[in-house]
Amino acid sequence: MGDERVDDELGARLKAFEGRPAAVAGVGKDPVNAPMIRHWCEALGDTNPAYTGPDAIAPPTMLQAWTMGGLSGHQGRSGAYDELLGLLDAAGCTAVVATDCEQGYLRPLRPGDEITFDTVIEHVSARKTTRLGTGYFVTTRMDIRADGEPAGVHRLRILKYAPAPRGPRARRPRPVVNRDNAGFWQGVAEHRLLLQRCTGCGTPRHPWLPGCNACGSPDWDTVEASGEGTVHSYVVQHHPPFPAFDPPYAVGLIELAEGVRMVSDVVGVPYDKVRIGLPVRVEFLRCDEELTLPVFRVVDR
Amino acid sequence: MRAGERLAPLEIPVTRTLIVAGALASRDYQDVHHDPELARQKGAPDVFMNILTTNGLVGRYVTDHFGPTAVLRGVAVRLGAPNHPGDTMVLTGRVEEVDGDTAVVRVVGANGLGDHVTGTVTVTVPGAGS
């Protein structure tokens, strides 16, 4: 990441912060202590006996927790780091999310250890656009000491970004309803999955069409499908993220028990667990006040 | 412990309580980890787990497997798909390399959206050398 091109003025100003201190001689607000260890273990469901009793150590992954400013804010934070964050805030990059954390543990921390730390701004990325918004990745490296001895290294990468605007959630595309297929959509509105059936030769068909593709007859009636089927094939949509859709998601080609096939969402399992042959059953998804769609839920059979 | 050894999967139900309790236990008061409305204003659909909690869960997964004598040497994680309330994260792991009694374990935590976390844990297990 060190040799990327910075082609915006703000990026160049931010880049100049590399190597400057983010915190100098920071002091942990509390020494390492048993109550905070217990609260952590309770929250995370960690029952490791190494973290309790007279010889308890702190969970090593608590390393950063001992340095946190909490609600009352940071102490020891340098002017440079505040200036960097201020520039980003002023540019609209008001939101922050952590993306990477690398910790190395040099010695165990025990109740009573007094924590001190120094932090340097290690890297500022060029401007990046992510799904959350556009902004800059800032990497800091913190050296943490316990009672003056090196105890660990904590490297954190955050994305400081301008949130992408979120309008009201887009609605799913509307189906094209015409004279040929109106009966199908009428059935869906009533939570019935209707197939056309040729009254000449008895062949069911889908999608709805004016004539039979087996015998050519224009005459037909309808039959309600059982709703049972299997995944005949599928695709997983990753990109691009169309409005109203939240990739990744699976789109199935479902073979109904009656022998016709239908394209729709496969729901009830993660997108990467959809497989050919999975048994499914229709259910009716109310997308909004005007639209209901038949989708297929994976079932045990 | 041997290279190629797989750790039994661990399912973590991602509850709102876990997200908030983990954030506060790690002293992380960023609003996106406890206030859904402010999280939405910042472009997320709901609150999401903070990186310290994820990091802690990855460490717990490895020490749960190797037992209380295991000593964590390092944890490095990268976050992808966020952990939102109502989801389930399944942690899986595989020993990538072993050097004496120290192993590097590759860990992936997948949720309904994709991989929430990928990372490596370096752990020493006294007496477990191959």
Coordinates of N, CA, C and O in Angstrom, one line a residue, chain A residues 49-193:
Chain A
P49 N -10.2 -20.8 32.1 CA -9.8 -20.7 33.5 C -8.6 -19.8 33.7 O -8.3 -19.4 34.8
A50 N -7.8 -19.6 32.6 CA -6.6 -18.8 32.7 C -6.9 -17.4 33.1 O -6.0 -16.6 33.6
Y51 N -8.2 -17.0 32.9 CA -8.6 -15.6 33.1 C -9.2 -15.3 34.5 O -9.7 -14.3 34.8
T52 N -9.2 -16.4 35.4 CA -9.8 -16.2 36.7 C -8.8 -16.8 37.7 O -7.9 -17.5 37.4
G53 N -9.1 -16.5 39.0 CA -8.3 -17.0 40.1 C -7.1 -16.2 40.4 O -6.9 -15.1 39.8
P54 N -6.4 -16.6 41.4 CA -5.2 -15.8 41.9 C -4.1 -15.5 40.9 O -3.4 -14.5 41.0
D55 N -4.0 -16.5 39.9 CA -2.9 -16.3 39.0 C -3.4 -15.8 37.6 O -2.8 -16.1 36.6
A56 N -4.6 -15.2 37.7 CA -5.3 -14.8 36.4 C -4.4 -13.9 35.6 O -3.7 -13.0 36.1
I57 N -4.5 -14.1 34.2 CA -4.0 -13.2 33.3 C -5.2 -12.6 32.6 O -6.3 -13.1 32.6
A58 N -5.0 -11.4 32.0 CA -6.0 -10.8 31.1 C -6.1 -11.5 29.8 O -5.0 -12.0 29.3
P59 N -7.3 -11.7 29.2 CA -7.3 -12.2 27.8 C -6.4 -11.3 27.0 O -6.5 -10.1 27.0
P60 N -5.4 -11.9 26.3 CA -4.5 -11.1 25.5 C -5.2 -10.2 24.5 O -4.7 -9.1 24.3
T61 N -6.3 -10.6 24.0 CA -7.0 -9.8 23.0 C -7.7 -8.6 23.6 O -8.2 -7.7 22.9
M62 N -7.6 -8.4 25.0 CA -8.0 -7.2 25.6 C -7.0 -6.1 25.4 O -7.3 -4.9 25.9
L63 N -5.9 -6.4 24.8 CA -4.8 -5.4 24.7 C -5.2 -4.0 24.5 O -4.9 -3.1 25.2
Q64 N -6.0 -3.8 23.4 CA -6.4 -2.4 23.1 C -7.4 -1.8 24.1 O -7.4 -0.6 24.4
A65 N -8.2 -2.7 24.8 CA -9.2 -2.2 25.7 C -8.6 -1.4 26.8 O -9.2 -0.4 27.3
W66 N -7.4 -1.8 27.3 CA -6.7 -1.1 28.4 C -6.3 0.3 28.0 O -6.0 1.1 28.8
T67 N -6.3 0.6 26.7 CA -5.8 1.9 26.2 C -7.0 2.8 25.8 O -6.7 4.0 25.4
M68 N -8.2 2.3 25.9 CA -9.3 3.1 25.3 C -9.7 4.3 26.2 O -9.6 4.2 27.4
G69 N -10.1 5.4 25.6 CA -10.4 6.6 26.3 C -11.8 6.5 26.9 O -12.1 7.2 27.9
G70 N -12.7 5.6 26.4 CA -14.0 5.5 27.0 C -14.9 6.7 26.7 O -14.5 7.5 25.8
L71 N -15.9 6.9 27.5 CA -16.8 8.0 27.2 C -16.2 9.4 27.5 O -16.6 10.4 26.9
S72 N -15.2 9.4 28.4 CA -14.7 10.7 28.7 C -13.5 11.1 27.8 O -12.9 12.1 28.0
G73 N -13.2 10.3 26.9 CA -12.2 10.7 25.8 C -10.8 10.2 26.1 O -10.5 9.7 27.2
H74 N -10.0 10.5 25.1 CA -8.6 10.0 25.2 C -7.7 11.0 25.9 O -7.9 12.2 25.9
Q75 N -6.7 10.5 26.6 CA -5.7 11.3 27.1 C -4.4 11.0 26.4 O -4.2 9.9 25.9
G76 N -3.5 11.9 26.3 CA -2.2 11.6 25.6 C -2.3 11.6 24.1 O -1.3 11.4 23.4
R77 N -3.5 11.9 23.6 CA -3.6 12.0 22.1 C -2.9 13.2 21.6 O -3.0 14.3 22.2
S78 N -2.1 13.0 20.5 CA -1.3 14.1 20.0 C -2.1 15.1 19.2 O -3.2 14.8 18.7
G79 N -1.6 16.3 19.1 CA -2.2 17.3 18.2 C -2.2 16.8 16.8 O -3.2 17.0 16.1
A80 N -1.2 16.0 16.3 CA -1.2 15.6 14.9 C -2.4 14.7 14.6 O -3.0 14.8 13.6
Y81 N -2.7 13.8 15.5 CA -3.8 12.8 15.3 C -5.2 13.6 15.2 O -6.0 13.3 14.4
D82 N -5.4 14.5 16.2 CA -6.6 15.3 16.2 C -6.7 16.1 14.9 O -7.8 16.3 14.4
E83 N -5.6 16.6 14.5 CA -5.6 17.4 13.3 C -6.0 16.6 12.1 O -6.7 17.0 11.2
L84 N -5.4 15.4 12.0 CA -5.7 14.5 10.9 C -7.2 14.1 10.9 O -7.9 14.2 9.9
L85 N -7.7 13.8 12.1 CA -9.2 13.4 12.1 C -10.0 14.7 11.8 O -11.1 14.6 11.2
G86 N -9.5 15.8 12.3 CA -10.3 17.1 12.0 C -10.4 17.4 10.5 O -11.4 17.8 10.0
L87 N -9.2 17.2 9.8 CA -9.2 17.4 8.4 C -10.2 16.5 7.7 O -11.0 16.9 6.8
L88 N -10.3 15.2 8.1 CA -11.2 14.3 7.5 C -12.6 14.6 7.9 O -13.5 14.6 7.0
D89 N -12.9 15.0 9.1 CA -14.2 15.5 9.5 C -14.7 16.6 8.6 O -15.8 16.7 8.1
A90 N -13.8 17.6 8.5 CA -14.1 18.8 7.7 C -14.4 18.5 6.3 O -15.2 19.2 5.6
A91 N -13.8 17.4 5.8 CA -14.0 17.0 4.4 C -15.3 16.1 4.3 O -15.5 15.5 3.2
G92 N -16.0 15.9 5.4 CA -17.2 15.2 5.3 C -17.0 13.7 5.7 O -18.0 12.9 5.7
C93 N -15.8 13.3 6.0 CA -15.5 11.9 6.4 C -15.7 11.8 7.9 O -14.8 11.7 8.6
T94 N -17.0 11.9 8.3 CA -17.3 11.9 9.7 C -17.5 10.6 10.3 O -17.5 10.4 11.5
A95 N -17.7 9.5 9.5 CA -17.9 8.2 10.0 C -16.6 7.4 10.1 O -15.7 7.7 9.3
V96 N -16.6 6.4 11.0 CA -15.4 5.7 11.1 C -15.8 4.2 11.3 O -16.8 3.9 12.0
V97 N -15.0 3.3 10.7 CA -15.1 1.9 10.9 C -13.8 1.3 10.9 O -12.9 1.7 10.2
A98 N -13.5 0.3 11.9 CA -12.2 -0.4 11.9 C -12.3 -1.5 10.9 O -13.3 -2.3 10.9
T99 N -11.2 -1.7 10.2 CA -11.2 -2.8 9.2 C -10.1 -3.9 9.5 O -10.3 -5.0 9.1
D100 N -9.1 -3.5 10.1 CA -8.0 -4.5 10.4 C -7.4 -4.3 11.8 O -7.3 -3.1 12.2
C101 N -7.1 -5.3 12.4 CA -6.4 -5.3 13.7 C -5.4 -6.3 13.8 O -5.6 -7.5 13.5
E102 N -4.2 -5.9 14.1 CA -3.1 -6.9 14.2 C -2.4 -6.7 15.6 O -2.0 -5.6 15.9
Q103 N -2.4 -7.7 16.4 CA -1.9 -7.6 17.7 C -0.8 -8.7 17.9 O -0.9 -9.8 17.6
G104 N 0.3 -8.2 18.6 CA 1.3 -9.2 19.0 C 1.5 -9.0 20.5 O 1.4 -7.9 21.1
Y105 N 1.6 -10.2 21.2 CA 1.6 -10.2 22.7 C 3.0 -10.6 23.1 O 3.4 -11.7 22.8
L106 N 3.6 -9.7 23.9 CA 5.0 -10.0 24.3 C 5.1 -10.6 25.7 O 6.0 -11.3 26.0
R107 N 4.1 -10.2 26.5 CA 4.1 -10.8 27.9 C 2.6 -10.7 28.3 O 1.8 -9.9 27.9
P108 N 2.2 -11.7 29.2 CA 0.9 -11.6 29.7 C 0.6 -10.4 30.6 O 1.5 -9.9 31.2
L109 N -0.6 -9.9 30.5 CA -1.0 -8.8 31.4 C -1.7 -9.3 32.6 O -2.5 -10.2 32.5
R110 N -1.4 -8.8 33.8 CA -2.0 -9.3 35.0 C -2.6 -8.1 35.8 O -2.1 -7.0 35.7
P111 N -3.6 -8.5 36.6 CA -4.2 -7.4 37.4 C -3.1 -6.6 38.2 O -2.2 -7.2 38.7
G112 N -3.2 -5.3 38.1 CA -2.2 -4.4 38.8 C -1.3 -3.8 37.8 O -0.7 -2.7 38.1
D113 N -1.1 -4.4 36.6 CA -0.2 -3.8 35.6 C -0.7 -2.4 35.2 O -1.9 -2.2 34.9
E114 N 0.2 -1.5 35.3 CA -0.1 -0.1 34.8 C 0.3 0.0 33.3 O 1.4 -0.4 32.9
I115 N -0.7 0.5 32.5 CA -0.5 0.5 31.1 C -0.1 1.8 30.6 O -0.7 2.8 30.9
T116 N 0.9 1.9 29.7 CA 1.3 3.1 29.0 C 1.5 2.8 27.6 O 1.7 1.6 27.2
F117 N 1.4 3.8 26.7 CA 1.4 3.5 25.3 C 1.9 4.7 24.5 O 1.6 5.8 24.9
D118 N 2.5 4.4 23.3 CA 2.8 5.4 22.3 C 2.2 4.9 21.0 O 2.3 3.7 20.7
T119 N 1.7 5.8 20.2 CA 1.1 5.5 19.0 C 1.6 6.4 17.9 O 1.7 7.6 18.1
V120 N 1.9 5.8 16.7 CA 2.3 6.5 15.6 C 1.4 6.3 14.4 O 0.8 5.2 14.2
I121 N 1.2 7.4 13.6 CA 0.4 7.3 12.4 C 1.3 6.6 11.4 O 2.2 7.2 10.9
E122 N 1.0 5.4 11.0 CA 1.9 4.6 10.2 C 1.6 4.8 8.7 O 2.5 4.9 7.9
H123 N 0.3 4.9 8.3 CA 0.0 4.9 6.9 C -1.3 5.6 6.7 O -2.3 5.4 7.5
V124 N -1.4 6.4 5.7 CA -2.7 7.0 5.2 C -2.9 6.6 3.8 O -2.0 6.9 3.0
S125 N -4.0 6.0 3.4 CA -4.2 5.5 2.1 C -4.6 6.7 1.2 O -4.9 7.8 1.6
A126 N -4.6 6.4 -0.1 CA -5.2 7.3 -1.1 C -6.7 7.2 -0.9 O -7.2 6.3 -0.1
R127 N -7.5 8.1 -1.5 CA -8.9 8.1 -1.4 C -9.5 6.8 -1.9 O -9.1 6.3 -3.0
K128 N -10.4 6.1 -1.2 CA -10.9 4.9 -1.6 C -12.5 4.9 -1.5 O -13.0 5.6 -0.6
T129 N -13.1 4.3 -2.5 CA -14.6 4.2 -2.4 C -15.0 2.8 -2.0 O -14.5 1.8 -2.7
T130 N -15.7 2.7 -1.0 CA -16.2 1.4 -0.5 C -17.7 1.4 -0.5 O -18.3 2.4 -0.8
R131 N -18.3 0.3 -0.1 CA -19.8 0.2 -0.1 C -20.3 1.2 1.0 O -21.4 1.6 0.8
L132 N -19.5 1.4 2.0 CA -20.0 2.3 3.1 C -20.0 3.8 2.6 O -20.8 4.6 3.0
G133 N -19.0 4.1 1.8 CA -18.8 5.5 1.4 C -17.4 5.7 0.9 O -16.6 4.7 0.9
T134 N -17.0 6.9 0.7 CA -15.7 7.2 0.2 C -14.9 7.9 1.3 O -15.4 8.7 2.1
G135 N -13.6 7.5 1.4 CA -12.8 8.0 2.5 C -11.4 7.5 2.4 O -10.9 7.2 1.4
Y136 N -10.7 7.5 3.6 CA -9.3 7.2 3.7 C -9.1 6.1 4.8 O -9.7 6.2 5.8
F137 N -8.2 5.2 4.5 CA -7.8 4.2 5.5 C -6.6 4.8 6.3 O -5.6 5.3 5.6
V138 N -6.7 4.8 7.6 CA -5.6 5.3 8.4 C -5.1 4.1 9.3 O -5.9 3.5 10.0
T139 N -3.8 3.9 9.2 CA -3.2 2.8 10.0 C -2.4 3.4 11.1 O -1.5 4.2 10.8
T140 N -2.6 3.0 12.3 CA -1.8 3.4 13.5 C -1.2 2.2 14.1 O -1.7 1.1 14.1
R141 N 0.0 2.4 14.7 CA 0.7 1.4 15.4 C 0.9 1.9 16.8 O 1.5 2.9 17.1
M142 N 0.5 1.1 17.8 CA 0.5 1.4 19.2 C 1.5 0.4 19.9 O 1.3 -0.8 19.7
D143 N 2.5 0.9 20.6 CA 3.4 0.1 21.4 C 2.9 0.3 22.8 O 2.8 1.4 23.3
I144 N 2.6 -0.9 23.4 CA 2.0 -0.9 24.7 C 3.0 -1.5 25.8 O 3.6 -2.5 25.5
R145 N 3.1 -0.8 26.9 CA 3.9 -1.2 28.0 C 3.1 -1.5 29.2 O 2.1 -0.9 29.4
A146 N 3.6 -2.5 30.0 CA 3.0 -2.8 31.3 C 4.1 -2.6 32.3 O 5.1 -3.2 32.3
D147 N 3.8 -1.7 33.3 CA 4.8 -1.3 34.3 C 6.1 -1.0 33.6 O 7.2 -1.4 34.1
G148 N 6.1 -0.3 32.5 CA 7.3 0.1 31.8 C 7.9 -0.9 30.9 O 8.8 -0.5 30.1
E149 N 7.5 -2.1 30.9 CA 8.1 -3.2 30.0 C 7.2 -3.3 28.8 O 6.0 -3.3 28.9
P150 N 7.9 -3.6 27.6 CA 7.1 -3.8 26.4 C 6.1 -5.0 26.6 O 6.5 -6.1 27.1
A151 N 4.9 -4.8 26.3 CA 3.9 -5.9 26.6 C 3.1 -6.3 25.3 O 2.6 -7.4 25.2
G152 N 3.1 -5.4 24.3 CA 2.4 -5.8 23.1 C 2.4 -4.7 22.1 O 2.8 -3.5 22.3
V153 N 2.1 -5.1 20.9 CA 2.0 -4.1 19.7 C 0.6 -4.3 19.2 O 0.1 -5.4 19.0
H154 N -0.1 -3.2 18.9 CA -1.4 -3.2 18.4 C -1.5 -2.2 17.2 O -1.2 -1.0 17.3
R155 N -1.7 -2.9 16.0 CA -1.9 -2.1 14.8 C -3.3 -2.1 14.4 O -3.9 -3.1 14.3
L156 N -3.8 -0.9 14.1 CA -5.3 -0.8 13.8 C -5.4 0.0 12.5 O -4.8 1.0 12.3
R157 N -6.3 -0.5 11.6 CA -6.6 0.2 10.4 C -8.0 0.6 10.5 O -8.9 -0.2 10.7
I158 N -8.3 1.9 10.3 CA -9.7 2.4 10.3 C -10.0 3.0 8.9 O -9.1 3.4 8.2
L159 N -11.2 3.0 8.6 CA -11.7 3.7 7.4 C -12.5 4.9 7.9 O -13.5 4.7 8.6
K160 N -12.0 6.1 7.6 CA -12.7 7.3 8.0 C -13.4 7.8 6.7 O -12.7 8.1 5.7
Y161 N -14.7 7.9 6.7 CA -15.4 8.0 5.4 C -16.6 8.9 5.5 O -17.2 9.1 6.5
A162 N -17.0 9.4 4.3 CA -18.2 10.1 4.1 C -19.3 9.1 3.8 O -19.2 8.5 2.8
P163 N -20.3 9.0 4.6 CA -21.3 7.9 4.4 C -22.0 8.1 3.0 O -22.3 9.2 2.7
A164 N -22.2 7.0 2.3 CA -22.9 7.1 1.1 C -24.3 7.4 1.4 O -24.9 6.9 2.3
P165 N -24.9 8.3 0.6 CA -26.3 8.7 0.9 C -27.2 7.5 0.7 O -27.1 6.7 -0.1
R166 N -28.2 7.4 1.7 CA -29.1 6.3 1.7 C -30.5 6.9 1.5 O -31.0 7.5 2.5
G167 N -31.1 6.7 0.4 CA -32.5 7.2 0.2 C -33.4 6.2 0.8 O -32.9 5.2 1.4
P168 N -34.7 6.4 0.6 CA -35.6 5.3 1.0 C -35.3 4.1 0.2 O -34.9 4.2 -0.9
R169 N -35.4 2.9 0.8 CA -35.0 1.7 0.2 C -35.8 1.5 -1.2 O -37.0 1.7 -1.2
A170 N -35.0 1.2 -2.2 CA -35.6 1.0 -3.5 C -36.6 -0.2 -3.5 O -36.4 -1.1 -2.7
R171 N -37.6 -0.1 -4.3 CA -38.6 -1.2 -4.4 C -38.2 -2.2 -5.4 O -37.5 -1.8 -6.4
R172 N -38.6 -3.4 -5.2 CA -38.2 -4.5 -6.2 C -38.9 -4.1 -7.6 O -39.9 -3.5 -7.6
P173 N -38.3 -4.5 -8.7 CA -38.9 -4.2 -10.0 C -40.3 -4.8 -10.1 O -40.5 -5.9 -9.5
R174 N -41.1 -4.1 -10.8 CA -42.5 -4.6 -11.0 C -42.5 -5.7 -12.1 O -41.9 -5.5 -13.1
P175 N -43.3 -6.7 -11.9 CA -43.5 -7.7 -13.0 C -44.3 -7.0 -14.2 O -45.1 -6.1 -13.9
V176 N -44.0 -7.5 -15.4 CA -44.8 -7.0 -16.5 C -46.0 -7.9 -16.6 O -45.9 -9.1 -16.8
V177 N -47.2 -7.4 -16.3 CA -48.4 -8.1 -16.3 C -49.2 -7.8 -17.6 O -49.4 -6.6 -17.9
N178 N -49.6 -8.8 -18.4 CA -50.3 -8.6 -19.6 C -51.4 -9.6 -19.7 O -51.7 -10.4 -18.8
R179 N -52.1 -9.6 -20.9 CA -53.3 -10.4 -21.0 C -52.9 -11.9 -20.9 O -53.7 -12.7 -20.4
D180 N -51.7 -12.2 -21.4 CA -51.3 -13.6 -21.4 C -51.0 -14.2 -20.0 O -51.3 -15.3 -19.7
N181 N -50.5 -13.3 -19.1 CA -50.0 -13.9 -17.8 C -50.8 -13.3 -16.6 O -50.4 -13.6 -15.5
A182 N -51.8 -12.5 -16.9 CA -52.5 -11.9 -15.8 C -53.0 -12.9 -14.8 O -53.0 -12.7 -13.5
G183 N -53.4 -14.1 -15.3 CA -54.0 -15.1 -14.4 C -52.9 -15.6 -13.4 O -53.2 -15.9 -12.2
F184 N -51.7 -15.7 -13.8 CA -50.6 -16.1 -12.9 C -50.5 -15.2 -11.8 O -50.4 -15.6 -10.6
W185 N -50.4 -13.9 -12.1 CA -50.2 -12.9 -11.0 C -51.5 -12.7 -10.1 O -51.3 -12.4 -8.9
Q186 N -52.6 -13.0 -10.7 CA -53.8 -13.0 -9.9 C -53.7 -14.1 -8.9 O -54.1 -13.9 -7.7
G187 N -53.3 -15.2 -9.3 CA -53.1 -16.4 -8.4 C -52.1 -16.0 -7.3 O -52.3 -16.3 -6.1
V188 N -50.9 -15.4 -7.7 CA -49.9 -15.1 -6.7 C -50.5 -14.1 -5.6 O -50.3 -14.3 -4.4
A189 N -51.3 -13.2 -6.1 CA -52.0 -12.3 -5.1 C -52.8 -13.0 -4.1 O -53.0 -12.6 -3.0
E190 N -53.4 -14.2 -4.5 CA -54.2 -15.0 -3.7 C -53.4 -16.1 -3.0 O -53.9 -17.1 -2.4
H191 N -52.0 -16.0 -3.1 CA -51.1 -17.0 -2.6 C -51.4 -18.4 -3.2 O -51.4 -19.4 -2.5
R192 N -51.7 -18.4 -4.5 CA -51.8 -19.7 -5.2 C -50.9 -19.7 -6.4 O -50.8 -18.7 -7.1
L193 N -50.1 -20.8 -6.6 CA -49.2 -20.9 -7.7 C -49.9 -21.6 -8.8 O -50.0 -22.8 -8.8

